[in-house]
mmCIF file of C-alpha atoms in Angstrom:
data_model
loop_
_atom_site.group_PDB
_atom_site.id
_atom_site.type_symbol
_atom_site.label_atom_id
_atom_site.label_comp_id
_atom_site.label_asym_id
_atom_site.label_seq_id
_atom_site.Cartn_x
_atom_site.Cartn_y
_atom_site.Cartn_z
ATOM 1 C CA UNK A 154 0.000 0.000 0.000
ATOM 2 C CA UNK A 155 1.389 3.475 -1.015
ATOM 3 C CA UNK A 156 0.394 5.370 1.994
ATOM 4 C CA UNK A 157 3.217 7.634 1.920
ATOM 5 C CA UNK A 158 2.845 8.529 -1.460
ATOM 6 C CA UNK A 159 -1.163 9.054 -1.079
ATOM 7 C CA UNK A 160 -0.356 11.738 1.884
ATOM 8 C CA UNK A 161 2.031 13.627 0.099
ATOM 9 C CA UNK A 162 -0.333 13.777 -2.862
ATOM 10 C CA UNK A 163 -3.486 15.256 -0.630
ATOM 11 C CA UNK A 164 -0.943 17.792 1.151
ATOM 12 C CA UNK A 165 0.089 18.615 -2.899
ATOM 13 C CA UNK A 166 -3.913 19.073 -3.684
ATOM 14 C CA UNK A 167 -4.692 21.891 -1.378
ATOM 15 C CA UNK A 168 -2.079 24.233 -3.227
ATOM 16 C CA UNK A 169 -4.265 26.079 -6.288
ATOM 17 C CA UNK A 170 -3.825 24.634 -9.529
ATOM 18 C CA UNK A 171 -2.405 27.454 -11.354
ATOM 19 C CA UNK A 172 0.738 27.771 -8.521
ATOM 20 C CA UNK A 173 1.200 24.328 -9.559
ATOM 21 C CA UNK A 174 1.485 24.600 -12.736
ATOM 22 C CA UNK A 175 3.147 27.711 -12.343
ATOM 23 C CA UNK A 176 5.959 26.139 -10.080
ATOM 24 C CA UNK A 177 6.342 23.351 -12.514
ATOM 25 C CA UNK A 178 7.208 25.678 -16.005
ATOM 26 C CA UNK A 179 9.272 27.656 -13.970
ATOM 27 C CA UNK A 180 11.238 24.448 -12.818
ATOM 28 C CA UNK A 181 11.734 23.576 -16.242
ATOM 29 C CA UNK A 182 12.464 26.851 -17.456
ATOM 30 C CA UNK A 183 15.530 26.989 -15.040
ATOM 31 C CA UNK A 184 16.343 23.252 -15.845
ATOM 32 C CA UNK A 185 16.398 23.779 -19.514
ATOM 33 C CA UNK A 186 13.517 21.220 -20.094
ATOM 34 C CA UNK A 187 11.694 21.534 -23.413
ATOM 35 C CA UNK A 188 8.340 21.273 -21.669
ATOM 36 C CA UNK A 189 5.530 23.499 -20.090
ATOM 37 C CA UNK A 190 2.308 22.919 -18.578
ATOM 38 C CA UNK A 191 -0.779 24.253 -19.197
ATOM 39 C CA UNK A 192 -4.803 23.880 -17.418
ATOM 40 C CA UNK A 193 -7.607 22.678 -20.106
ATOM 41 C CA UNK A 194 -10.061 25.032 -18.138
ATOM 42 C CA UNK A 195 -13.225 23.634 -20.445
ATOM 43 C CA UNK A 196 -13.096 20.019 -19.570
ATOM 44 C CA UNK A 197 -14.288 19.099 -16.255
ATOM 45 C CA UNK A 198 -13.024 18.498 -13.603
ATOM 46 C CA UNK A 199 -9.382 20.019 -15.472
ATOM 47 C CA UNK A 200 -7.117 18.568 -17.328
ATOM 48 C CA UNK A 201 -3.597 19.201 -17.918
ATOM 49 C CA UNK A 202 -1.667 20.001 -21.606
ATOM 50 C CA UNK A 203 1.689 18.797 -21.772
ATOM 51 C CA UNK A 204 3.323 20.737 -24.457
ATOM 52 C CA UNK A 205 7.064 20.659 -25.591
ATOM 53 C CA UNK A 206 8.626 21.514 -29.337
ATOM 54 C CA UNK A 207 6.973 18.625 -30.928
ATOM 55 C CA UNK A 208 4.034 16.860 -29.502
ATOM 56 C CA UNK A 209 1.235 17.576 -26.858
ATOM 57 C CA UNK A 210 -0.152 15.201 -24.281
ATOM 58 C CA UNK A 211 -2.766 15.700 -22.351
ATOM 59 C CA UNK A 212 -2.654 13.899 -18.611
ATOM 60 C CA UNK A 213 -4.901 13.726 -15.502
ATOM 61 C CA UNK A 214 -2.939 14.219 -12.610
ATOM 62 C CA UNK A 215 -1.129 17.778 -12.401
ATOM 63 C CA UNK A 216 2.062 15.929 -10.426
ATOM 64 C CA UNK A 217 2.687 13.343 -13.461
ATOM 65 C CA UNK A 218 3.837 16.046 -15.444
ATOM 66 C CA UNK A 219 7.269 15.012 -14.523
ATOM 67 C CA UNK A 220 7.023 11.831 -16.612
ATOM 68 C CA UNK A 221 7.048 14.326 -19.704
ATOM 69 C CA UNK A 222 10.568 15.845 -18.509
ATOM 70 C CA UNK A 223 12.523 14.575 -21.664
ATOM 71 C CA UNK A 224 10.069 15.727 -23.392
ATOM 72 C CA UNK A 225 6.536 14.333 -24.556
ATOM 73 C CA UNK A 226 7.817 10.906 -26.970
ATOM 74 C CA UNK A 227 10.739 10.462 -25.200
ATOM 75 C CA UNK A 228 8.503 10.191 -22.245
ATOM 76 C CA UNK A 229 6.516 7.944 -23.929
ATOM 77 C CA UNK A 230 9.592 5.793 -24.911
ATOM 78 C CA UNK A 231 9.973 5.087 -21.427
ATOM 79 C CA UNK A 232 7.291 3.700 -20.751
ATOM 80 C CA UNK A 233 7.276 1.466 -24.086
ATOM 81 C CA UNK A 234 10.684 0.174 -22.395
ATOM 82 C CA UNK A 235 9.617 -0.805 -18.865
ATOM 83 C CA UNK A 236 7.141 -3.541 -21.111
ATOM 84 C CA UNK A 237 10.243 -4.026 -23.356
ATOM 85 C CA UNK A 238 8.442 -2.917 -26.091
ATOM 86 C CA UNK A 239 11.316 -1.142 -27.799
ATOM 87 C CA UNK A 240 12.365 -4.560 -28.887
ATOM 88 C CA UNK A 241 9.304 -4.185 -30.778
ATOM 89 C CA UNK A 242 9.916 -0.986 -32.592
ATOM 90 C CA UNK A 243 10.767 -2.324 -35.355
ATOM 91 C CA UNK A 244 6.656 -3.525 -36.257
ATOM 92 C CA UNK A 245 3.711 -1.494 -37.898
ATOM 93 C CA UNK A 246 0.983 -1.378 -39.406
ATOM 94 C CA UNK A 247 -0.804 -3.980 -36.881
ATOM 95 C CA UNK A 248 -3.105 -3.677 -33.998
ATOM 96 C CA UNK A 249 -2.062 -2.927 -30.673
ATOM 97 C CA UNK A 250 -4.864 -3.788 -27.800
ATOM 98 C CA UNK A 251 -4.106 -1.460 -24.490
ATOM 99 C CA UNK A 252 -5.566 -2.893 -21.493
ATOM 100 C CA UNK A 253 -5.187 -0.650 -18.092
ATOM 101 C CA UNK A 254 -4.056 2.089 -20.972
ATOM 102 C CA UNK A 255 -4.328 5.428 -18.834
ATOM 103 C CA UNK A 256 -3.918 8.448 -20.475
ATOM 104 C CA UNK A 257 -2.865 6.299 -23.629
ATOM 105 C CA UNK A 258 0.881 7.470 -23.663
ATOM 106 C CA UNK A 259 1.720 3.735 -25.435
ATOM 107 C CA UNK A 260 -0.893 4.976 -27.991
ATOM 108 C CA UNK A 261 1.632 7.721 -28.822
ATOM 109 C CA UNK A 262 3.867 4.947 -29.403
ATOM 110 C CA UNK A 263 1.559 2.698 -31.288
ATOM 111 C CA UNK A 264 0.363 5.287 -34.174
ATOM 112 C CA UNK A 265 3.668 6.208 -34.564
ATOM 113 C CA UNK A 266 3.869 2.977 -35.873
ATOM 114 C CA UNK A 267 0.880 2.797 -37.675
ATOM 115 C CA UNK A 268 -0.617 0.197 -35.572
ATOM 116 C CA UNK A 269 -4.744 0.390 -34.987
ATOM 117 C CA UNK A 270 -5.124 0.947 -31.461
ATOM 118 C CA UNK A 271 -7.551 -0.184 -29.159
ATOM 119 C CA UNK A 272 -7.536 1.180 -25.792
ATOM 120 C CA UNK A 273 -9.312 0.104 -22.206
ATOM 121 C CA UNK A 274 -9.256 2.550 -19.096
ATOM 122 C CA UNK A 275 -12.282 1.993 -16.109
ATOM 123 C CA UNK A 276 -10.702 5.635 -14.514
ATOM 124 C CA UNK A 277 -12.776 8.249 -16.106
ATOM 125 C CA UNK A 278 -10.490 10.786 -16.508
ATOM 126 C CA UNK A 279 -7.978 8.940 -17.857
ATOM 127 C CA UNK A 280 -10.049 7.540 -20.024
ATOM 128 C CA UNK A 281 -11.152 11.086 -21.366
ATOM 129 C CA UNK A 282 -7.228 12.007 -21.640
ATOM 130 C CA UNK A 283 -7.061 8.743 -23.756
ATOM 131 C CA UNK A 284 -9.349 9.967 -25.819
ATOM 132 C CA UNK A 285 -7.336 13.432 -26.320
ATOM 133 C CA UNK A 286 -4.714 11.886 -27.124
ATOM 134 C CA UNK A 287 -5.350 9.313 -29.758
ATOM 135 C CA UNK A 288 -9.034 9.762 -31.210
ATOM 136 C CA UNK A 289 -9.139 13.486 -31.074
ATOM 137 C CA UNK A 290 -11.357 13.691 -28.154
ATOM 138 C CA UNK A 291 -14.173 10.754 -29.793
ATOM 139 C CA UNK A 292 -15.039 8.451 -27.300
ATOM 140 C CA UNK A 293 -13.329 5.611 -28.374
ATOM 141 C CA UNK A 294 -11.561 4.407 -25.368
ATOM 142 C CA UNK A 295 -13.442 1.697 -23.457
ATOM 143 C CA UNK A 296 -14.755 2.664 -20.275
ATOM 144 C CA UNK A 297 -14.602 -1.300 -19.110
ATOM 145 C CA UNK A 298 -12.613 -3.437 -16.740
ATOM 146 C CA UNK A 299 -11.264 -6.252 -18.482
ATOM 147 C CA UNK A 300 -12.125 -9.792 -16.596
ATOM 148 C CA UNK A 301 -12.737 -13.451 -17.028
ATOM 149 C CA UNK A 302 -16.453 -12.838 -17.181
ATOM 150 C CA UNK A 303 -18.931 -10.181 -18.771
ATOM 151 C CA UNK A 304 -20.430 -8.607 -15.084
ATOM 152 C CA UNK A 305 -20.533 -5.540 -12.857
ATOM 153 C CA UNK A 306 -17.243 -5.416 -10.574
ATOM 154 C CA UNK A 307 -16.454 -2.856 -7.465
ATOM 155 C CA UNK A 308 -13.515 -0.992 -8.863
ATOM 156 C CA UNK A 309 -11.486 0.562 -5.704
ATOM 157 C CA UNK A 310 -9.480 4.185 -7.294
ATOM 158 C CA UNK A 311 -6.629 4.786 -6.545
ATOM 159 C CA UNK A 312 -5.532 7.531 -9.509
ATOM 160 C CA UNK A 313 -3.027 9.429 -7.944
ATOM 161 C CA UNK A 314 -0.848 6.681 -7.918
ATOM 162 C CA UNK A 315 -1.870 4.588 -11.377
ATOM 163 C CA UNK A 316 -3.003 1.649 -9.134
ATOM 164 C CA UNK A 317 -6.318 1.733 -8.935
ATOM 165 C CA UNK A 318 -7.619 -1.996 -8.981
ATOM 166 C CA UNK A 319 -10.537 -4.358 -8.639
ATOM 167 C CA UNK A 320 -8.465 -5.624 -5.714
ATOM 168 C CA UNK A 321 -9.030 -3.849 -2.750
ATOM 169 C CA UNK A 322 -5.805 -2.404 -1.483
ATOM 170 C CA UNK A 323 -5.720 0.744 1.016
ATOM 171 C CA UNK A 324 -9.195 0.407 3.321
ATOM 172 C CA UNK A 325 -10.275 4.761 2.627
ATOM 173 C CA UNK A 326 -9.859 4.253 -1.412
ATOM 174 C CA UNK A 327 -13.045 5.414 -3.023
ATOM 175 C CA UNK A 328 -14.829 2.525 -4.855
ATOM 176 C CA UNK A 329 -17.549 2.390 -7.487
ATOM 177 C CA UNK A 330 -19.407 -0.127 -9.519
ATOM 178 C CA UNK A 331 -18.164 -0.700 -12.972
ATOM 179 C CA UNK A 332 -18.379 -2.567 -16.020
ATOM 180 C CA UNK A 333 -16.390 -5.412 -16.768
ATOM 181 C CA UNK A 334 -16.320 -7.654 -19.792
ATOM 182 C CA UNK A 335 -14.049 -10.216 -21.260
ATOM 183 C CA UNK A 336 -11.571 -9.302 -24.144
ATOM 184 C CA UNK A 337 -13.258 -12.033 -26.098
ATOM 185 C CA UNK A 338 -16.391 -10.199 -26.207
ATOM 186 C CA UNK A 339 -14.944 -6.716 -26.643
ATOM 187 C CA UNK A 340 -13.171 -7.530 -29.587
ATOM 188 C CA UNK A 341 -15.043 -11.005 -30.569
ATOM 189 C CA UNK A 342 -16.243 -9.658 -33.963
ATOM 190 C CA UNK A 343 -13.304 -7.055 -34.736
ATOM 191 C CA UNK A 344 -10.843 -7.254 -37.567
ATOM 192 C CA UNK A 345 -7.101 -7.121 -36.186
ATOM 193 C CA UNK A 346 -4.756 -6.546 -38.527
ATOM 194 C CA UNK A 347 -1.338 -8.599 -37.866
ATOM 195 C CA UNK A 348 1.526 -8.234 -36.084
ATOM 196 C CA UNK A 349 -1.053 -7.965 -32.725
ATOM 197 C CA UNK A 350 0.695 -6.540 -29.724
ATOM 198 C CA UNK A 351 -1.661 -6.682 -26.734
ATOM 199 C CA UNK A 352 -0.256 -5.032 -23.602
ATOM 200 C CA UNK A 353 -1.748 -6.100 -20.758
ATOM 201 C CA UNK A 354 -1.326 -4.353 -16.874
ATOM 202 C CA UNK A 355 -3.938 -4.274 -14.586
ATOM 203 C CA UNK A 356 -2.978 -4.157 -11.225
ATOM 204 C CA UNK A 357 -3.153 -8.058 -10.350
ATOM 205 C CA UNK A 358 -6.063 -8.427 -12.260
ATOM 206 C CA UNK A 359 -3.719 -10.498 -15.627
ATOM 207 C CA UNK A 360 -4.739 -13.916 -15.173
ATOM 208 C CA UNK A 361 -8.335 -13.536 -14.556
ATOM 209 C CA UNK A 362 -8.273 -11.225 -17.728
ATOM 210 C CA UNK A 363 -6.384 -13.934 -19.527
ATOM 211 C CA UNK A 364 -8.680 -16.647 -18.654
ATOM 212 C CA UNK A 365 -11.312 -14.245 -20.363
ATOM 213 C CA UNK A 366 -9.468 -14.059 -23.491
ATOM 214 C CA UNK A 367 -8.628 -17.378 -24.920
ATOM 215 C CA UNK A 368 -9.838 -17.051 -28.314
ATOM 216 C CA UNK A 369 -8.058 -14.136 -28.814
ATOM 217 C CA UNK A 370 -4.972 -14.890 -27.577
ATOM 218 C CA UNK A 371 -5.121 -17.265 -30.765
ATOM 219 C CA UNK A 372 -4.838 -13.585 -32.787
ATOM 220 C CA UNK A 373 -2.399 -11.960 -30.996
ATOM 221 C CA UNK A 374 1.082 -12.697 -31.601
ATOM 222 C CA UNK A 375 2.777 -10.478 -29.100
ATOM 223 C CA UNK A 376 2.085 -9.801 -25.463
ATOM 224 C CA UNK A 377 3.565 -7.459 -22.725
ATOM 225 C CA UNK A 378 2.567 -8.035 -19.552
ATOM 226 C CA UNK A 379 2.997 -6.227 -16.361
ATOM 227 C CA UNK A 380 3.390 -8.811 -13.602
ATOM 228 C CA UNK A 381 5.064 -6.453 -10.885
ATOM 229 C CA UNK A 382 3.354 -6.927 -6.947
ATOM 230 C CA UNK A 383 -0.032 -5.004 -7.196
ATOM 231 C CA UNK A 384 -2.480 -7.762 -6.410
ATOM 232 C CA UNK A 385 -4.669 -6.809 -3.521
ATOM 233 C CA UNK A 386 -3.333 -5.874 -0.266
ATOM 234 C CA UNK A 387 -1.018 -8.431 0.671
ATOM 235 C CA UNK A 388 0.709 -7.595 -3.228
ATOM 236 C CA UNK A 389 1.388 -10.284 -4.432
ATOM 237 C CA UNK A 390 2.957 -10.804 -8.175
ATOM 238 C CA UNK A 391 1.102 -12.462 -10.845
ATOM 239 C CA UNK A 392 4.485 -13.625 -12.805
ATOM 240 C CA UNK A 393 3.405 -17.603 -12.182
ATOM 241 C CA UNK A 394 -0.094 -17.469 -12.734
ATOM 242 C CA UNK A 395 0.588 -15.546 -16.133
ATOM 243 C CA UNK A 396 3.428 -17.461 -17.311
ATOM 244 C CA UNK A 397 1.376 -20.656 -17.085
ATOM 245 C CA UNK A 398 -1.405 -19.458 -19.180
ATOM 246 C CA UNK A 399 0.977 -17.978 -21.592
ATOM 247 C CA UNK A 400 2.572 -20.677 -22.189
ATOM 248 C CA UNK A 401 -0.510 -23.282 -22.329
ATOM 249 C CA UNK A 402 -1.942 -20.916 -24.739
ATOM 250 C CA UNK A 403 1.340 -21.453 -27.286
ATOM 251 C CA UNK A 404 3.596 -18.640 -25.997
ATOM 252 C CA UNK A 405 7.186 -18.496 -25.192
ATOM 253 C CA UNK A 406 8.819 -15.910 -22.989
ATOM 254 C CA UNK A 407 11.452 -13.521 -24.787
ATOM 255 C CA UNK A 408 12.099 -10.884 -22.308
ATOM 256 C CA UNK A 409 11.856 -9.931 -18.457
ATOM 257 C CA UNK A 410 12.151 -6.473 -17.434
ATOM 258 C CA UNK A 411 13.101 -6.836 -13.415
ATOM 259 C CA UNK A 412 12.612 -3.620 -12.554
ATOM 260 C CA UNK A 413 8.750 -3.377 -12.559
ATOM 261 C CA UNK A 414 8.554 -7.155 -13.147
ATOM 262 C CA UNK A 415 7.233 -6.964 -17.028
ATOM 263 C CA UNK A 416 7.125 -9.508 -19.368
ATOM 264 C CA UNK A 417 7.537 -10.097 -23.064
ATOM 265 C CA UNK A 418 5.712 -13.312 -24.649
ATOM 266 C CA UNK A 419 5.716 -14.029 -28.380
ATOM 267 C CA UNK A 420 3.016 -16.697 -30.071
ATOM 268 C CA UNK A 421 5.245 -19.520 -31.079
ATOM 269 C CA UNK A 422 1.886 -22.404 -31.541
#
């Protein structure tokens, strides 16, 4: 449980937006970074512009601006490297499938490439920043938790920290009712056009989420997975449960990323 973090984050919240924001261009200004932030007064509740020479991305959370330090793509690279997707790089014009996709920063990534992408975020605001950022504000991004099962699941949100979860972590997380529906019916009668990259993190949710998805995993021919200590509170790591499916479903394990415990399966059956 990130309590620390959480605490820190609600002491950050009382100062006024525009200080924030303020205190973060300067920063950068005297740093030499290439980027500045900026409020998006018209969508509510506010969202943030990232903005440097090149690109703009448009985030949730005020204090993840630092993630676009570098700048906005090679932010974005980052992230495509903690699920060792830069050994990918080299794809295109394919699908990729985003599941627990945020503010869609590895949709950056994918259309870069030319790859369709399909994006799933529960978090509403993230979801709407997804949207920003890769269908020019159409609400494409599906507002669904992934699962083994089409139901309604209690979604606990944790934002402020990317973990929120239908595991229930820290006891004064906000919770909700939300949809949840197996990747086999979301995408059950949709075209995907080969080489299909599915990246798949979701806060210890993975193998209930790949027991929901077993014809499709017969499509995709690539998978990233985020296996890192997130599940519930006790944490635990989904690395065995996931590496069993994966492999019963005809997949072979190419790369481990240690630091955040991500995984790199390609479709060898």
């Amino acid at each position: 449980m990130k309590i620390a973090p959480r605490l820190t984050q609600k002491i950050a919240d009382a100062i006024p937006l525009p200080v924030r924001a303020a205190v973060i261009n300067f920063r950068a200004f005297v740093r030499g970074k290439p980027y500045r932030v900026s409020i998006r007064t018209e969508e509510t509740p506010p969202l943030f512009d990232i903005k440097d020479r090149e690109r703009t991305l448009t985030i949730a959370r005020i204090h993840r601006a630092n993630r676009s330090k570098p700048g906005v793509m090679r932010g974005v690279d980052v992230v495509a490297r903690q699920y060792g997707l830069d050994t990918l790089a080299h794809l295109s014009g394919g699908t990729f499938i985003d599941c627990g996709a945020n503010i869609g920063e590895l949709g950056l990534w994918a259309r870069a490439r030319d790859h369709a992408y399909i994006a799933f975020e529960p978090e509403p605001m993230e979801a709407r920043c997804c949207d920003l950022n890769n269908f020019d504000g159409a609400d494409e991004t599906h507002r669904a938790a992934l699962w083994k099962e089409n139901t309604t699941l209690t979604f606990y949100h944790d934002p402020d920290t990317a973990d929120s979860s239908v595991f229930e972590g820290a006891a004064d997380l906000e919770k909700t009712e939300v949809p949840a529906v197996t990747l086999d019916h979301a995408l059950g009668g949709q075209e995907l056009t080969s080489p299909v990259i599915f990246k798949l993190e979701a806060e210890g949710a993975e193998p209930e989420i790949l027991e929901g998805a077993t014809e499709t995993l017969k499509r995709i021919d690539w998978i990233a997975v985020d296996c890192g200590p997130e599940r519930g509170a006790s944490n635990d790591n989904t690395f065995v449960a996931v590496h069993d499916a994966l492999l019963a479903a005809g997949f072979a394990l190419r790369e481990v990323r240690p630091q955040r415990l991500t995984t790199l399966y390609e479709r060898v059956k």
